[in-house]
C-alpha cells in the first residue's frame, strides 16, 4: 500500500529495544536495522533503547526495479 498506492520512497518503523518479537516481525517483512538510539524512551520508570528499521522502495521485492 505504502509504495504502490501512496508513492512512498521509504517506510520507517521503531521498536523498544527489549521487544525482540517486534524486531523479528520487522526483519521478516524485510526491513533493515538502521540504528539504535540508546535510552531513548522512558517506559515504566526504565530507560529503553529505540531500534530503528527502514525499507526503501528500491529494496522492496514488489518493486518493478527488483
XYZ file of C-alpha atoms in Angstrom:
66
model
C 0.000 0.000 0.000
C 2.670 2.478 1.008
C 4.772 2.060 -2.104
C 2.065 1.245 -4.653
C -0.834 3.447 -3.556
C 0.865 6.270 -1.657
C 4.051 6.501 -3.716
C 6.309 6.469 -0.651
C 10.053 6.150 -1.167
C 10.728 4.586 2.239
C 8.891 3.216 5.240
C 10.307 3.551 8.749
C 9.448 1.700 11.934
C 10.693 1.781 15.522
C 10.562 -0.719 18.362
C 11.545 -0.881 22.009
C 14.976 -2.475 22.345
C 13.595 -5.106 24.712
C 10.874 -6.201 22.278
C 12.725 -8.747 20.157
C 9.442 -10.206 18.839
C 8.740 -6.899 17.089
C 12.250 -6.913 15.664
C 11.655 -10.377 14.284
C 8.466 -9.217 12.551
C 10.178 -6.162 11.061
C 13.023 -8.305 9.696
C 10.523 -10.847 8.367
C 8.946 -8.123 6.197
C 12.494 -7.353 5.016
C 13.056 -4.107 6.875
C 16.715 -3.375 7.630
C 18.024 -2.338 11.021
C 19.004 1.303 10.544
C 20.310 2.126 14.006
C 19.857 2.249 17.754
C 19.148 5.268 19.925
C 20.245 4.249 23.430
C 17.987 5.157 26.352
C 15.563 6.985 24.036
C 12.276 6.082 25.737
C 11.226 6.062 29.347
C 8.865 3.160 29.961
C 7.511 2.422 33.436
C 10.425 4.211 35.051
C 13.077 2.406 32.982
C 15.047 3.647 30.017
C 14.601 1.735 26.750
C 16.602 1.826 23.543
C 14.828 2.714 20.316
C 15.650 0.304 17.495
C 15.025 1.868 14.079
C 14.185 -0.035 10.878
C 13.864 1.059 7.271
C 12.583 -0.335 3.987
C 13.402 1.654 0.856
C 11.285 1.217 -2.266
C 14.337 0.078 -4.271
C 14.838 -2.798 -1.784
C 11.208 -3.877 -1.789
C 10.592 -7.128 -3.682
C 7.301 -5.859 -5.079
C 9.167 -3.056 -6.837
C 9.322 -3.232 -10.646
C 13.052 -2.462 -10.287
C 13.657 -5.645 -8.242
